[in-house]
Amino acid sequence: METQTIKNKETDQIVTERISGSEAIVRSLIAEGVKVLYGYPGGAIMPVYDELYKYQDKIHHVLTRHEQGATHSAQGYARISGEVGVAIATSGPGATNLITGIADAQIDSTPMICITGQVPSHLLGSDAFQETDIVGISSPVTKWNCQVTKASQIPEAIAKAFFIAKSGRPGPVLVDITKDAQFEEFDFSYQKCTKVRSYVPVPKTVSGTLEAAAKLINGAKKPMIIWGQGVVLSEAEEAFKALVEKSGIPAAWTILGASALPTSHRLNVGMLGMHGNYAPNKLTNECDVLIAIGMRFDDRVTGDLTKYAKQAKVIHFEIDPSEIDKNVKTDVAVLGDAKATLTAILPLINENTHTAWHQEFKDLYAIEYEKIIKDDLYPTKEGLTMGEVIHQINVHSNGDAAIVTDVGQHQMIACRYAEFNKTKSNITSGGLGTMGFGLPAAIGAKMAAPEREVVSISGDGGYQMTIQELGTIFQQKAAVKVVVLNNDFLGMVRQWQQLFFDKRYASTEMINPNFVAIAEGYYLKARKVTKREDLAAAVKEMMESKEAYFLEVCVEKEGNVFPMVPSGASVSDIRLS
């Protein structure tokens, strides 16, 4: 590992100081610029907590109510700030409770460091109290992990962890540290990591690929851009917008790519995927050149791969070489960081408007609006819809809020209808689809960006998986706006049961508690809405509150999310009902 050393300016010697391993952990985090971390104490990590107590003026520890909540909070922090989120836990169950959040961060490319305590090194492998092989367990879902048994190994391990987590395609890293290493003293110095042998975070762009891509784009009659979170992770929003506007190409997004281009932008044609917009899904199989930028052709976007964009030449802008040709055969692969490659190709792109091609998108949008969108946002039927709740949030946030969603029907509705004027505004669990993500992730997002309005939107099912994090909101005084769209069902599963299992609603109906009473039990302002005439005022009151606020909205029990691409079907087979 090559390092950036910290030296005494007068003597040119590396500065060392004899301290304990636990203090070294805290000092290393501070050296990496960590100001907030999320966790839960326990025996094997107690020495570190003792040091955190001493360094409260430099680093703020947030006591979550569950270790999974710590990882999701760290994810929310990372996703809205672009920095590395940090979670900490003890050994055994404390460590294993991190796994869901780590797996979520891995598939969604979220930079996160998890530090776990471990039993003393002489007890490793003995099935000691609260011992578990967290390195082995986490190996499939981390970008890198390691176990530290000597205090002297701590600075290098943490420096390497931060470099790997945030470089190239980001991801989660776990460092497991034995308790004796935390007590042991050594001569501490911290050297930031700048390179790891054999690890190439950003591949070189192959000569000629930019020119080949530009030639296909300039010659296309019906080109289409699909973009993902890679645009956001590389901070390529301005370069991306410039490319879209110069080329005049209609651009559609995956849910993790949402907000890189404002929702209202004239060339933004909507969301792709199973519950995405009608036009971009349908016209994927009619375009002649498909330009994928910072996305991985997930099955929720492609549907049946044997029928996906077979008529199109495919250009793939991607930082991770393993994604090239993994799911969709690429004609031109442009490797590299999206900001760099989009900036480089811009001068090669001809100005265009593609007016007739855009009209095809508009025509299909008009069909979707009449059959679905109008009734979702401006319903005339008796029951409240999820869409009209999102619409009211748009009205009172002016599209500037960060929307943090859980997983389910409400997630798809929020992603479809929320207005995003700022980048890093759609924070959701994409690849893993983790119920319980929303509430703790919103805490992390609000703490990373206290100046922004952060709205957590959950269904009644996922909300109860991490409902205890209301205690974290209260203790931290995090002014998160918490919305639960309550249909007394596990809604997404119920929709599938209705459409594909003859309405056999097996184990999906929920008998729910008094959500308002629970929120008030955590000393939060709370309100429940059951009638349309009360909705606008309630949302206004929530959005104007300077403190945390809980709003339960009882929506129609059997409302469905459309359009819908049935599982395993072609995107051309998207259903409007």
Coordinates of C-alpha atoms in Angstrom, one line a residue:
M1 CA 0.0 0.0 0.0
E2 CA 1.4 3.4 -1.0
T3 CA 0.6 6.1 1.5
Q4 CA 0.5 9.9 2.0
T5 CA 2.6 10.4 5.1
I6 CA 2.1 13.0 7.8
K7 CA 5.5 14.4 8.9
N8 CA 6.9 17.0 11.2
K9 CA 7.5 20.1 9.0
E10 CA 10.7 21.0 10.9
T11 CA 12.4 17.5 11.2
D12 CA 10.7 15.8 8.2
Q13 CA 10.1 12.8 10.5
I14 CA 6.8 10.8 10.7
V15 CA 5.0 12.0 13.8
T16 CA 4.3 9.2 16.2
E17 CA 2.6 9.0 19.6
R18 CA 2.2 6.1 22.0
I19 CA -1.5 5.4 22.4
S20 CA -3.9 2.4 22.7
G21 CA -5.5 0.7 19.7
S22 CA -8.9 2.0 20.6
E23 CA -7.7 5.6 20.7
A24 CA -6.0 4.9 17.4
I25 CA -9.3 3.9 15.9
V26 CA -10.9 7.1 16.9
R27 CA -7.9 9.2 15.9
S28 CA -7.9 7.5 12.5
L29 CA -11.5 8.3 11.9
I30 CA -10.9 11.9 12.8
A31 CA -7.9 12.0 10.4
E32 CA -10.3 10.8 7.6
G33 CA -12.7 13.7 8.4
V34 CA -15.4 11.6 10.0
K35 CA -17.6 13.9 12.1
V36 CA -20.6 11.5 12.7
L37 CA -20.8 7.8 13.2
Y38 CA -23.7 5.5 14.0
G39 CA -23.6 2.5 16.3
Y40 CA -24.5 0.5 19.3
P41 CA -22.0 -0.4 22.2
G42 CA -21.2 -3.8 23.6
G43 CA -18.5 -5.7 25.3
A44 CA -16.1 -6.3 22.4
I45 CA -16.1 -2.7 21.2
M46 CA -16.3 -1.0 24.7
P47 CA -12.7 0.3 24.6
V48 CA -13.5 2.3 21.5
Y49 CA -16.6 3.7 23.1
D50 CA -14.5 4.8 26.1
E51 CA -12.3 6.8 23.7
L52 CA -15.3 8.2 21.8
Y53 CA -16.4 9.6 25.2
K54 CA -13.1 11.4 25.4
Y55 CA -13.4 12.8 21.8
Q56 CA -17.0 14.0 21.9
D57 CA -15.9 17.5 20.8
K58 CA -14.4 16.1 17.5
I59 CA -16.7 13.2 16.6
H60 CA -20.4 12.7 17.3
H61 CA -21.6 9.2 18.0
V62 CA -25.3 8.5 17.3
L63 CA -26.8 5.8 19.4
T64 CA -29.3 4.0 17.1
R65 CA -31.8 1.5 18.5
H66 CA -30.5 -1.4 16.4
E67 CA -27.3 -2.1 14.5
Q68 CA -29.2 -2.4 11.2
G69 CA -30.5 1.1 11.9
A70 CA -26.8 2.2 12.2
T71 CA -25.9 0.9 8.8
H72 CA -29.0 2.4 7.1
S73 CA -28.3 5.7 8.8
A74 CA -24.7 5.6 7.6
Q75 CA -26.0 4.9 4.1
G76 CA -28.4 7.8 4.2
Y77 CA -25.5 10.0 5.4
A78 CA -23.3 8.8 2.5
R79 CA -25.9 9.1 -0.2
I80 CA -26.9 12.7 0.4
S81 CA -23.3 13.9 1.3
G82 CA -21.1 11.9 -1.1
E83 CA -18.9 11.1 1.9
V84 CA -18.2 7.8 3.5
G85 CA -20.8 6.7 6.1
V86 CA -19.5 5.0 9.3
A87 CA -21.2 2.4 11.5
I88 CA -19.8 0.6 14.5
A89 CA -20.9 -2.4 16.5
T90 CA -19.8 -5.1 18.9
S91 CA -19.0 -8.7 18.1
G92 CA -21.4 -11.6 17.6
P93 CA -25.0 -10.4 17.1
G94 CA -24.0 -6.8 17.0
A95 CA -21.8 -7.5 14.0
T96 CA -24.3 -9.9 12.3
N97 CA -27.0 -7.3 12.6
L98 CA -25.0 -5.0 10.3
I99 CA -25.1 -7.5 7.4
T100 CA -28.4 -6.4 5.8
G101 CA -27.2 -2.8 5.6
I102 CA -23.8 -3.9 4.3
A103 CA -25.4 -6.0 1.6
D104 CA -27.7 -3.1 0.7
A105 CA -24.7 -0.8 0.4
Q106 CA -22.8 -3.3 -1.7
I107 CA -25.4 -3.7 -4.4
D108 CA -26.2 0.1 -4.4
S109 CA -22.5 1.2 -4.5
T110 CA -22.7 3.2 -1.3
P111 CA -19.4 4.1 0.4
M112 CA -19.5 2.8 4.0
I113 CA -17.1 1.7 6.7
C114 CA -18.2 -0.8 9.3
I115 CA -16.0 -1.3 12.4
T116 CA -16.8 -4.3 14.5
G117 CA -15.3 -5.4 17.8
Q118 CA -14.1 -9.0 18.2
V119 CA -13.3 -11.4 21.0
P120 CA -9.6 -11.3 22.1
S121 CA -7.3 -12.9 19.6
H122 CA -6.4 -15.9 21.8
L123 CA -10.1 -16.9 21.9
L124 CA -10.6 -16.8 18.1
G125 CA -12.0 -20.0 16.9
S126 CA -13.0 -21.2 20.3
D127 CA -16.7 -20.3 20.1
A128 CA -16.2 -17.7 22.8
F129 CA -19.2 -15.7 24.1
Q130 CA -20.4 -13.4 21.2
E131 CA -17.8 -14.7 18.8
T132 CA -18.7 -15.0 15.1
D133 CA -16.7 -15.1 12.0
I134 CA -17.9 -11.7 10.7
V135 CA -15.1 -11.5 8.1
G136 CA -16.3 -14.8 6.6
I137 CA -19.9 -13.8 6.8
S138 CA -19.4 -10.4 5.3
S139 CA -17.0 -11.4 2.5
P140 CA -19.7 -11.9 -0.2
V141 CA -21.3 -8.5 0.5
T142 CA -18.2 -6.2 1.1
K143 CA -15.9 -4.5 -1.4
W144 CA -13.1 -5.5 1.0
N145 CA -12.8 -6.6 4.6
C146 CA -10.1 -7.6 7.1
Q147 CA -9.5 -8.7 10.7
V148 CA -7.0 -6.8 12.9
T149 CA -5.3 -8.6 15.8
K150 CA -2.5 -6.2 16.6
A151 CA -2.8 -2.5 17.5
S152 CA 0.0 -1.6 15.1
Q153 CA -2.2 -2.8 12.2
I154 CA -5.1 -0.4 12.9
P155 CA -4.0 2.8 11.1
E156 CA -3.1 1.0 7.9
A157 CA -6.3 -1.1 7.9
I158 CA -8.5 2.0 8.4
A159 CA -6.6 4.1 5.9
K160 CA -6.9 1.3 3.3
A161 CA -10.6 0.8 4.2
F162 CA -11.4 4.5 3.5
F163 CA -9.5 4.5 0.2
I164 CA -11.2 1.4 -1.1
A165 CA -14.7 2.4 0.1
K166 CA -14.8 5.7 -1.7
S167 CA -12.6 5.2 -4.8
G168 CA -13.8 3.9 -8.1
R169 CA -17.1 2.2 -7.8
P170 CA -17.9 2.8 -4.1
G171 CA -18.9 0.2 -1.7
P172 CA -18.9 -1.0 1.9
V173 CA -15.8 -2.2 3.8
L174 CA -15.6 -4.0 7.1
V175 CA -12.7 -3.9 9.6
D176 CA -13.0 -6.4 12.5
I177 CA -10.7 -5.6 15.5
T178 CA -10.0 -7.9 18.4
K179 CA -10.5 -6.6 21.9
D180 CA -6.8 -7.1 22.9
A181 CA -5.7 -5.0 19.9
Q182 CA -8.0 -2.3 21.2
F183 CA -6.2 -2.3 24.6
E184 CA -2.7 -2.8 23.3
E185 CA -0.4 0.3 23.1
F186 CA 1.8 1.2 20.2
D187 CA 3.5 4.1 18.5
F188 CA 0.7 5.7 16.4
S189 CA 1.0 7.7 13.2
Y190 CA -1.6 8.1 10.5
Q191 CA -0.9 7.9 6.8
K192 CA -3.7 8.3 4.4
C193 CA -3.9 5.7 1.7
T194 CA -3.6 6.8 -1.9
K195 CA -3.0 3.5 -3.7
V196 CA -3.3 -0.2 -3.2
R197 CA -1.2 -2.6 -5.3
S198 CA -3.2 -4.4 -8.0
Y199 CA -6.3 -2.4 -7.3
V200 CA -7.3 -0.1 -10.2
P201 CA -10.4 1.9 -9.1
V202 CA -10.8 3.8 -12.4
P203 CA -10.0 1.9 -15.6
K204 CA -8.3 3.7 -18.5
T205 CA -10.6 4.7 -21.3
V206 CA -9.8 2.5 -24.3
S207 CA -8.4 4.5 -27.2
G208 CA -11.0 5.1 -29.9
T209 CA -14.1 4.2 -27.9
L210 CA -15.1 7.8 -27.4
E211 CA -14.9 8.5 -31.1
A212 CA -16.8 5.2 -31.9
A213 CA -19.5 6.2 -29.4
A214 CA -19.9 9.7 -30.8
K215 CA -20.2 8.3 -34.3
L216 CA -23.1 6.1 -33.3
I217 CA -24.8 8.9 -31.4
N218 CA -24.4 11.4 -34.2
G219 CA -25.8 9.0 -36.8
A220 CA -28.8 7.8 -34.7
K221 CA -32.3 8.6 -35.8
K222 CA -33.9 7.3 -32.5
P223 CA -31.3 7.5 -29.8
M224 CA -32.2 7.0 -26.1
I225 CA -30.2 7.7 -23.0
I226 CA -30.7 5.6 -19.8
W227 CA -28.8 6.8 -16.8
G228 CA -28.2 5.4 -13.3
Q229 CA -26.5 6.3 -10.1
G230 CA -23.1 6.4 -11.7
V231 CA -23.9 9.9 -12.8
V232 CA -24.5 11.0 -9.2
L233 CA -21.6 9.1 -7.7
S234 CA -19.1 10.6 -10.1
E235 CA -20.6 14.1 -9.6
A236 CA -21.1 14.2 -13.4
E237 CA -24.5 16.0 -13.3
E238 CA -23.4 19.1 -15.1
A239 CA -21.4 17.2 -17.8
F240 CA -24.4 14.8 -18.2
K241 CA -26.9 17.7 -18.5
A242 CA -24.6 19.3 -21.1
L243 CA -24.5 16.1 -23.2
V244 CA -28.3 15.6 -23.0
E245 CA -29.0 19.2 -24.0
K246 CA -26.5 19.3 -26.9
S247 CA -27.5 16.0 -28.3
G248 CA -31.2 16.5 -27.7
I249 CA -31.6 12.9 -26.8
P250 CA -34.5 11.8 -24.6
A251 CA -33.2 10.5 -21.3
A252 CA -34.7 8.1 -18.8
W253 CA -33.5 7.0 -15.4
T254 CA -33.2 4.1 -13.0
I255 CA -34.5 4.8 -9.5
L256 CA -31.0 5.3 -8.1
G257 CA -30.2 7.7 -10.9
A258 CA -33.2 9.9 -10.2
S259 CA -32.5 13.6 -9.5
A260 CA -29.2 13.8 -11.5
L261 CA -31.4 15.7 -14.0
P262 CA -34.3 17.7 -12.7
T263 CA -37.7 16.0 -13.0
S264 CA -39.0 19.0 -14.9
H265 CA -36.2 19.1 -17.5
R266 CA -37.7 19.0 -21.0
L267 CA -35.5 16.0 -22.0
N268 CA -36.2 13.9 -18.9
V269 CA -38.7 11.3 -20.2
G270 CA -39.2 9.5 -16.9
M271 CA -38.5 6.3 -15.0
L272 CA -37.5 3.0 -16.3
G273 CA -38.3 -0.4 -14.8
M274 CA -41.0 -2.6 -13.6
H275 CA -43.2 0.3 -12.4
G276 CA -41.6 3.0 -14.6
N277 CA -43.2 5.2 -17.1
Y278 CA -44.9 3.8 -20.2
A279 CA -42.9 5.7 -22.9
P280 CA -39.3 5.0 -21.9
N281 CA -40.1 1.3 -21.2
K282 CA -41.9 0.8 -24.5
L283 CA -39.5 2.7 -26.6
T284 CA -36.5 1.0 -25.3
N285 CA -37.4 -1.7 -27.8
E286 CA -37.8 0.8 -30.6
C287 CA -34.7 3.0 -30.3
D288 CA -31.8 2.5 -32.7
V289 CA -29.0 3.5 -30.3
L290 CA -29.2 2.9 -26.6
I291 CA -26.7 4.9 -24.5
A292 CA -26.4 3.6 -20.9
I293 CA -24.5 5.8 -18.5
G294 CA -23.6 4.7 -15.0
M295 CA -26.1 1.9 -14.8
R296 CA -25.9 -1.9 -14.7
F297 CA -28.8 -3.2 -16.6
D298 CA -30.6 -4.6 -13.6
D299 CA -33.3 -7.2 -14.2
R300 CA -36.0 -4.7 -13.0
V301 CA -35.0 -2.4 -15.8
T302 CA -34.5 -4.9 -18.6
G303 CA -37.2 -7.5 -18.0
D304 CA -36.7 -10.4 -20.4
L305 CA -33.1 -10.1 -21.6
T306 CA -33.8 -12.2 -24.7
K307 CA -36.1 -9.4 -25.9
Y308 CA -34.3 -6.4 -24.6
A309 CA -33.2 -3.7 -27.1
K310 CA -32.2 -6.3 -29.7
Q311 CA -32.7 -3.7 -32.5
A312 CA -30.3 -1.2 -30.9
K313 CA -26.7 -0.5 -30.9
V314 CA -25.6 -0.3 -27.3
I315 CA -23.1 2.1 -25.8
H316 CA -22.2 1.6 -22.2
F317 CA -20.4 4.3 -20.1
E318 CA -19.2 2.4 -17.0
I319 CA -16.5 2.5 -14.3
D320 CA -16.7 -1.1 -13.4
P321 CA -15.4 -3.4 -16.2
S322 CA -17.2 -6.4 -14.7
E323 CA -20.5 -4.8 -15.7
I324 CA -19.6 -4.7 -19.4
D325 CA -21.5 -7.4 -21.3
K326 CA -22.6 -9.0 -18.0
N327 CA -26.3 -8.7 -18.9
V328 CA -26.6 -6.8 -22.1
K329 CA -24.2 -7.1 -25.1
T330 CA -22.4 -3.8 -25.7
D331 CA -21.3 -2.5 -29.1
V332 CA -19.1 0.2 -27.6
A333 CA -17.9 0.2 -24.0
V334 CA -16.6 3.5 -22.7
L335 CA -14.7 2.7 -19.6
G336 CA -13.8 5.3 -17.0
D337 CA -15.3 7.8 -14.5
A338 CA -18.5 9.2 -15.9
K339 CA -17.6 12.8 -15.3
A340 CA -14.3 12.4 -17.2
T341 CA -15.8 10.4 -20.1
L342 CA -18.9 12.6 -20.6
T343 CA -16.7 15.7 -20.5
A344 CA -14.4 14.2 -23.1
I345 CA -17.1 13.1 -25.5
L346 CA -19.1 16.4 -25.4
P347 CA -17.0 18.2 -28.1
L348 CA -17.5 15.2 -30.4
I349 CA -21.3 15.3 -30.2
N350 CA -23.4 17.1 -32.8
E351 CA -26.2 19.4 -31.8
N352 CA -29.6 17.9 -32.5
T353 CA -33.3 18.0 -31.5
H354 CA -34.8 14.7 -32.5
T355 CA -38.2 16.4 -32.6
A356 CA -40.2 13.6 -34.2
W357 CA -38.7 11.0 -31.9
H358 CA -39.6 13.1 -28.9
Q359 CA -43.1 13.3 -30.1
E360 CA -43.4 9.5 -29.8
F361 CA -42.5 9.8 -26.1
K362 CA -45.1 12.6 -25.6
D363 CA -47.8 10.6 -27.3
L364 CA -47.2 7.6 -25.0
Y365 CA -47.0 9.9 -22.0
A366 CA -50.5 11.2 -22.9
I367 CA -51.9 7.7 -22.9
E368 CA -50.3 7.0 -19.5
Y369 CA -51.5 10.3 -18.1
E370 CA -55.2 9.6 -19.1
K371 CA -55.2 6.0 -17.9
I372 CA -53.0 6.2 -14.7
I373 CA -51.3 9.4 -13.7
K374 CA -54.5 11.6 -13.6
D375 CA -56.3 9.2 -11.3
D376 CA -53.1 8.7 -9.1
L377 CA -52.5 12.5 -8.6
Y378 CA -56.0 14.0 -8.9
P379 CA -58.4 11.2 -7.9
T380 CA -62.2 11.6 -7.8
K381 CA -62.8 8.3 -6.1
E382 CA -63.5 8.1 -2.4
G383 CA -60.3 6.6 -1.1
L384 CA -57.0 8.5 -0.7
T385 CA -54.3 7.5 -3.1
M386 CA -50.6 7.4 -2.4
G387 CA -50.0 9.5 -5.5
E388 CA -52.0 12.5 -4.2
V389 CA -50.0 12.4 -0.9
I390 CA -46.7 12.7 -2.9
H391 CA -48.3 15.5 -5.0
Q392 CA -49.1 17.4 -1.8
I393 CA -45.5 17.0 -0.6
N394 CA -44.3 18.4 -3.9
V395 CA -46.6 21.4 -3.5
H396 CA -45.3 22.2 -0.1
S397 CA -41.6 21.4 -0.8
N398 CA -41.3 23.0 -4.2
G399 CA -39.4 19.9 -5.3
D400 CA -36.5 20.8 -3.1
A401 CA -36.9 18.1 -0.4
A402 CA -34.8 14.9 -0.2
I403 CA -37.2 12.0 -0.4
V404 CA -36.1 8.9 1.5
T405 CA -38.2 5.8 0.8
D406 CA -38.7 2.4 2.2
V407 CA -39.5 -0.5 -0.1
G408 CA -42.8 -1.4 -1.6
Q409 CA -45.7 0.3 -3.5
H410 CA -45.1 3.6 -1.8
Q411 CA -41.5 3.5 -3.0
M412 CA -42.6 3.1 -6.6
I413 CA -45.2 5.8 -6.3
A414 CA -42.8 8.2 -4.6
C415 CA -40.1 7.6 -7.3
R416 CA -42.7 8.1 -10.0
Y417 CA -44.3 11.3 -8.8
A418 CA -41.8 13.1 -6.5
E419 CA -40.3 16.2 -8.0
F420 CA -36.5 16.4 -7.8
N421 CA -35.0 19.8 -8.4
K422 CA -31.7 19.0 -6.7
T423 CA -29.3 16.1 -7.1
K424 CA -28.9 13.5 -4.4
S425 CA -32.6 13.9 -3.6
N426 CA -33.9 10.3 -4.1
I427 CA -32.5 8.0 -1.4
T428 CA -33.9 4.5 -1.6
S429 CA -32.9 0.9 -1.4
G430 CA -32.6 -0.2 -5.0
G431 CA -30.8 -3.5 -5.6
L432 CA -31.5 -5.3 -2.3
G433 CA -35.0 -3.9 -1.8
T434 CA -34.6 -3.6 2.0
M435 CA -37.8 -3.1 3.9
G436 CA -36.9 -1.0 7.0
F437 CA -34.4 1.1 5.1
G438 CA -36.3 4.4 5.0
L439 CA -36.6 5.7 8.5
P440 CA -33.0 5.2 9.7
A441 CA -31.7 6.3 6.3
A442 CA -33.6 9.5 6.6
I443 CA -32.0 10.2 10.0
G444 CA -28.5 9.9 8.4
A445 CA -29.6 12.1 5.5
K446 CA -30.9 14.8 7.7
M447 CA -27.8 14.8 9.9
A448 CA -25.6 15.1 6.8
A449 CA -27.6 17.9 5.3
P450 CA -29.4 19.7 8.1
E451 CA -30.3 22.6 5.9
R452 CA -32.4 20.4 3.6
E453 CA -35.9 19.2 4.2
V454 CA -35.8 15.4 4.5
V455 CA -39.0 13.4 4.1
S456 CA -39.2 9.7 5.0
I457 CA -41.9 7.8 3.2
S458 CA -42.8 4.3 4.3
G459 CA -45.5 1.8 4.1
D460 CA -47.1 0.3 7.2
G461 CA -45.1 -2.9 6.7
G462 CA -41.5 -1.7 6.2
Y463 CA -42.0 1.1 8.8
Q464 CA -42.5 -1.4 11.6
M465 CA -39.2 -3.2 10.8
T466 CA -37.2 -0.2 12.1
I467 CA -39.9 1.8 14.0
Q468 CA -37.7 1.8 17.1
E469 CA -35.5 4.4 15.3
L470 CA -38.1 7.0 16.3
G471 CA -36.1 7.0 19.5
T472 CA -33.0 8.0 17.6
I473 CA -34.9 10.8 16.0
F474 CA -36.1 12.1 19.4
Q475 CA -32.7 11.8 21.1
Q476 CA -30.8 13.4 18.2
K477 CA -33.5 16.1 17.7
A478 CA -33.3 15.2 13.9
A479 CA -36.1 17.2 12.2
V480 CA -37.1 14.4 9.9
K481 CA -40.6 14.4 8.5
V482 CA -42.0 10.9 8.7
V483 CA -44.9 9.8 6.5
V484 CA -46.5 6.4 6.7
L485 CA -48.9 5.5 3.8
N486 CA -51.1 3.0 5.6
N487 CA -53.2 0.5 3.6
D488 CA -53.2 -2.2 6.2
F489 CA -51.5 -4.5 3.8
L490 CA -48.0 -5.5 2.6
G491 CA -49.1 -3.7 -0.5
M492 CA -46.6 -4.8 -3.2
V493 CA -47.0 -8.5 -2.3
R494 CA -50.7 -8.1 -2.1
Q495 CA -50.7 -6.6 -5.6
W496 CA -48.9 -9.6 -7.0
Q497 CA -51.3 -11.9 -5.2
Q498 CA -54.2 -10.1 -6.8
L499 CA -52.8 -10.1 -10.3
F500 CA -51.0 -13.5 -10.4
F501 CA -52.4 -15.6 -7.5
D502 CA -56.2 -15.2 -7.9
K503 CA -56.5 -12.8 -4.9
R504 CA -55.2 -15.3 -2.4
Y505 CA -54.0 -12.8 0.1
A506 CA -51.8 -15.1 2.1
S507 CA -50.2 -13.4 5.1
T508 CA -50.2 -9.9 3.7
E509 CA -53.1 -8.2 5.6
M510 CA -51.7 -6.2 8.5
I511 CA -53.4 -5.6 11.9
N512 CA -51.6 -2.4 12.8
P513 CA -51.0 -0.5 16.0
N514 CA -51.9 3.1 16.8
F515 CA -49.1 4.7 14.9
V516 CA -49.9 8.2 16.2
A517 CA -49.8 7.0 19.8
I518 CA -46.4 5.3 19.2
A519 CA -45.0 8.5 17.7
E520 CA -46.3 10.5 20.6
G521 CA -44.8 8.0 22.9
Y522 CA -41.4 9.0 21.4
Y523 CA -42.4 12.7 22.0
L524 CA -42.9 13.5 18.3
K525 CA -45.6 15.7 16.9
A526 CA -48.1 13.4 15.2
R527 CA -51.2 13.5 13.1
K528 CA -53.5 11.0 11.2
V529 CA -55.4 11.7 8.0
T530 CA -58.3 9.6 6.8
K531 CA -60.1 12.2 4.6
R532 CA -59.1 14.0 1.4
E533 CA -60.2 17.4 2.7
D534 CA -57.7 17.2 5.6
L535 CA -54.7 16.1 3.5
A536 CA -53.3 19.4 2.2
A537 CA -53.5 21.2 5.6
A538 CA -51.8 18.2 7.3
V539 CA -48.9 18.1 4.8
K540 CA -48.5 21.9 5.0
E541 CA -48.4 21.7 8.8
M542 CA -45.8 18.9 8.6
M543 CA -43.6 20.6 6.1
E544 CA -43.6 23.9 8.0
S545 CA -42.7 22.2 11.3
K546 CA -39.2 23.0 12.6
E547 CA -39.1 19.8 14.5
A548 CA -39.6 16.1 13.6
Y549 CA -43.2 15.3 12.6
F550 CA -45.1 12.1 12.0
L551 CA -47.9 11.9 9.6
E552 CA -50.0 8.8 9.0
V553 CA -52.2 8.8 5.9
C554 CA -54.8 6.0 5.5
V555 CA -54.8 5.2 1.7
E556 CA -57.1 2.9 -0.2
K557 CA -56.5 -0.7 0.8
E558 CA -56.3 -2.3 -2.6
G559 CA -54.7 0.4 -4.7
N560 CA -52.2 -0.9 -7.3
V561 CA -49.2 0.6 -8.9
F562 CA -49.3 0.8 -12.7
P563 CA -47.8 0.7 -15.3
M564 CA -46.3 -2.7 -14.6
V565 CA -43.9 -5.0 -16.4
P566 CA -44.8 -8.5 -15.2
S567 CA -41.8 -10.4 -13.8
G568 CA -39.8 -12.1 -16.6
A569 CA -41.8 -10.3 -19.4
S570 CA -40.4 -8.0 -22.0
V571 CA -40.5 -4.2 -21.4
S572 CA -42.6 -4.0 -24.5
D573 CA -45.3 -5.9 -22.6
I574 CA -45.7 -3.2 -20.0
R575 CA -49.3 -3.2 -18.6
L576 CA -51.4 -0.1 -18.0
S577 CA -53.9 -2.0 -15.9

